[in-house]
């Protein structure tokens, strides 16, 4: 039986380029992944000032990120956005 190998390209190994210049790169992950019931207000404020917010949100939606604040939206807000978008397509 032959052995199949998979070669990863540099683009799949690296983070998306927007992450390098995003403001969240300067804050710890606990800031964007708070404990359940904790406030996401500070993370959202930082996202609001970030030039990469739209790219971040698009990434989260495309990759079904279910936890944390991405692109200035919480898990529930992204779910609501996705539902609204799906209803608009009908």
PDB file of C-alpha atoms in Angstrom:
ATOM      1  CA  UNK A   1       0.000   0.000   0.000  1.00  0.00           C
ATOM      2  CA  UNK A   2       1.594   3.341  -1.026  1.00  0.00           C
ATOM      3  CA  UNK A   3       2.062   6.052   1.567  1.00  0.00           C
ATOM      4  CA  UNK A   4       0.507   9.396   0.699  1.00  0.00           C
ATOM      5  CA  UNK A   5       2.283  12.516   1.835  1.00  0.00           C
ATOM      6  CA  UNK A   6       0.821  15.971   2.074  1.00  0.00           C
ATOM      7  CA  UNK A   7       2.980  19.007   1.497  1.00  0.00           C
ATOM      8  CA  UNK A   8       1.769  22.236   3.049  1.00  0.00           C
ATOM      9  CA  UNK A   9       2.486  25.461   1.268  1.00  0.00           C
ATOM     10  CA  UNK A  10       3.642  28.581   3.053  1.00  0.00           C
ATOM     11  CA  UNK A  11       0.198  30.134   2.701  1.00  0.00           C
ATOM     12  CA  UNK A  12      -1.466  27.365   4.730  1.00  0.00           C
ATOM     13  CA  UNK A  13       1.214  27.374   7.412  1.00  0.00           C
ATOM     14  CA  UNK A  14       1.149  31.107   8.097  1.00  0.00           C
ATOM     15  CA  UNK A  15      -1.472  33.306   9.632  1.00  0.00           C
ATOM     16  CA  UNK A  16      -3.454  35.478   7.243  1.00  0.00           C
ATOM     17  CA  UNK A  17      -1.522  38.673   6.455  1.00  0.00           C
ATOM     18  CA  UNK A  18      -4.134  40.920   8.093  1.00  0.00           C
ATOM     19  CA  UNK A  19      -3.379  39.341  11.476  1.00  0.00           C
ATOM     20  CA  UNK A  20       0.153  40.716  11.448  1.00  0.00           C
ATOM     21  CA  UNK A  21      -1.057  44.320  11.398  1.00  0.00           C
ATOM     22  CA  UNK A  22      -4.242  43.887  13.457  1.00  0.00           C
ATOM     23  CA  UNK A  23      -4.412  45.607  16.827  1.00  0.00           C
ATOM     24  CA  UNK A  24      -5.278  42.304  18.508  1.00  0.00           C
ATOM     25  CA  UNK A  25      -1.730  41.137  17.824  1.00  0.00           C
ATOM     26  CA  UNK A  26      -0.674  43.556  20.566  1.00  0.00           C
ATOM     27  CA  UNK A  27      -3.118  42.173  23.164  1.00  0.00           C
ATOM     28  CA  UNK A  28      -3.294  38.775  24.802  1.00  0.00           C
ATOM     29  CA  UNK A  29      -5.795  36.123  23.680  1.00  0.00           C
ATOM     30  CA  UNK A  30      -7.684  36.330  26.990  1.00  0.00           C
ATOM     31  CA  UNK A  31      -8.740  39.808  25.905  1.00  0.00           C
ATOM     32  CA  UNK A  32     -10.653  38.386  22.906  1.00  0.00           C
ATOM     33  CA  UNK A  33     -11.629  35.067  24.475  1.00  0.00           C
ATOM     34  CA  UNK A  34     -13.039  36.147  27.855  1.00  0.00           C
ATOM     35  CA  UNK A  35     -14.450  33.727  30.396  1.00  0.00           C
ATOM     36  CA  UNK A  36     -18.145  32.920  29.906  1.00  0.00           C
ATOM     37  CA  UNK A  37     -20.291  35.758  31.200  1.00  0.00           C
ATOM     38  CA  UNK A  38     -17.418  38.271  31.118  1.00  0.00           C
ATOM     39  CA  UNK A  39     -17.646  41.527  29.221  1.00  0.00           C
ATOM     40  CA  UNK A  40     -16.488  41.786  25.612  1.00  0.00           C
ATOM     41  CA  UNK A  41     -16.754  45.591  25.615  1.00  0.00           C
ATOM     42  CA  UNK A  42     -13.007  46.313  25.752  1.00  0.00           C
ATOM     43  CA  UNK A  43     -12.220  43.847  22.960  1.00  0.00           C
ATOM     44  CA  UNK A  44     -14.949  45.379  20.802  1.00  0.00           C
ATOM     45  CA  UNK A  45     -13.583  48.870  21.431  1.00  0.00           C
ATOM     46  CA  UNK A  46     -10.145  47.769  20.268  1.00  0.00           C
ATOM     47  CA  UNK A  47     -11.683  46.124  17.208  1.00  0.00           C
ATOM     48  CA  UNK A  48     -13.541  49.340  16.435  1.00  0.00           C
ATOM     49  CA  UNK A  49     -10.230  51.173  16.124  1.00  0.00           C
ATOM     50  CA  UNK A  50      -8.573  48.452  14.024  1.00  0.00           C
ATOM     51  CA  UNK A  51      -8.093  48.879  10.274  1.00  0.00           C
ATOM     52  CA  UNK A  52      -8.260  45.083   9.830  1.00  0.00           C
ATOM     53  CA  UNK A  53     -11.691  44.677  11.434  1.00  0.00           C
ATOM     54  CA  UNK A  54     -13.510  43.821   8.199  1.00  0.00           C
ATOM     55  CA  UNK A  55     -10.881  41.276   7.124  1.00  0.00           C
ATOM     56  CA  UNK A  56     -11.014  39.734  10.596  1.00  0.00           C
ATOM     57  CA  UNK A  57     -14.784  39.421  10.524  1.00  0.00           C
ATOM     58  CA  UNK A  58     -14.731  37.958   7.014  1.00  0.00           C
ATOM     59  CA  UNK A  59     -12.136  35.413   8.161  1.00  0.00           C
ATOM     60  CA  UNK A  60     -14.227  34.439  11.202  1.00  0.00           C
ATOM     61  CA  UNK A  61     -17.371  33.979   9.110  1.00  0.00           C
ATOM     62  CA  UNK A  62     -15.589  32.035   6.369  1.00  0.00           C
ATOM     63  CA  UNK A  63     -13.889  29.740   8.894  1.00  0.00           C
ATOM     64  CA  UNK A  64     -16.869  29.324  11.216  1.00  0.00           C
ATOM     65  CA  UNK A  65     -15.046  30.710  14.247  1.00  0.00           C
ATOM     66  CA  UNK A  66     -17.432  29.979  17.092  1.00  0.00           C
ATOM     67  CA  UNK A  67     -15.584  31.443  20.057  1.00  0.00           C
ATOM     68  CA  UNK A  68     -14.262  34.847  20.989  1.00  0.00           C
ATOM     69  CA  UNK A  69     -14.547  38.332  19.565  1.00  0.00           C
ATOM     70  CA  UNK A  70     -13.680  38.547  15.860  1.00  0.00           C
ATOM     71  CA  UNK A  71     -14.102  41.675  13.756  1.00  0.00           C
ATOM     72  CA  UNK A  72     -15.781  43.414  16.664  1.00  0.00           C
ATOM     73  CA  UNK A  73     -18.572  40.846  17.022  1.00  0.00           C
ATOM     74  CA  UNK A  74     -19.200  38.249  19.717  1.00  0.00           C
ATOM     75  CA  UNK A  75     -20.178  34.654  19.023  1.00  0.00           C
ATOM     76  CA  UNK A  76     -23.878  35.488  19.324  1.00  0.00           C
ATOM     77  CA  UNK A  77     -23.583  38.539  17.085  1.00  0.00           C
ATOM     78  CA  UNK A  78     -21.796  36.555  14.362  1.00  0.00           C
ATOM     79  CA  UNK A  79     -24.438  33.844  14.561  1.00  0.00           C
ATOM     80  CA  UNK A  80     -27.181  36.474  14.214  1.00  0.00           C
ATOM     81  CA  UNK A  81     -25.355  38.048  11.247  1.00  0.00           C
ATOM     82  CA  UNK A  82     -24.993  34.664   9.555  1.00  0.00           C
ATOM     83  CA  UNK A  83     -28.699  33.914  10.080  1.00  0.00           C
ATOM     84  CA  UNK A  84     -29.690  37.312   8.706  1.00  0.00           C
ATOM     85  CA  UNK A  85     -27.485  36.776   5.648  1.00  0.00           C
ATOM     86  CA  UNK A  86     -28.968  33.313   5.065  1.00  0.00           C
ATOM     87  CA  UNK A  87     -32.527  34.657   5.342  1.00  0.00           C
ATOM     88  CA  UNK A  88     -31.688  37.389   2.813  1.00  0.00           C
ATOM     89  CA  UNK A  89     -30.683  34.741   0.267  1.00  0.00           C
ATOM     90  CA  UNK A  90     -34.090  33.045   0.335  1.00  0.00           C
TER      91      UNK A  90
END
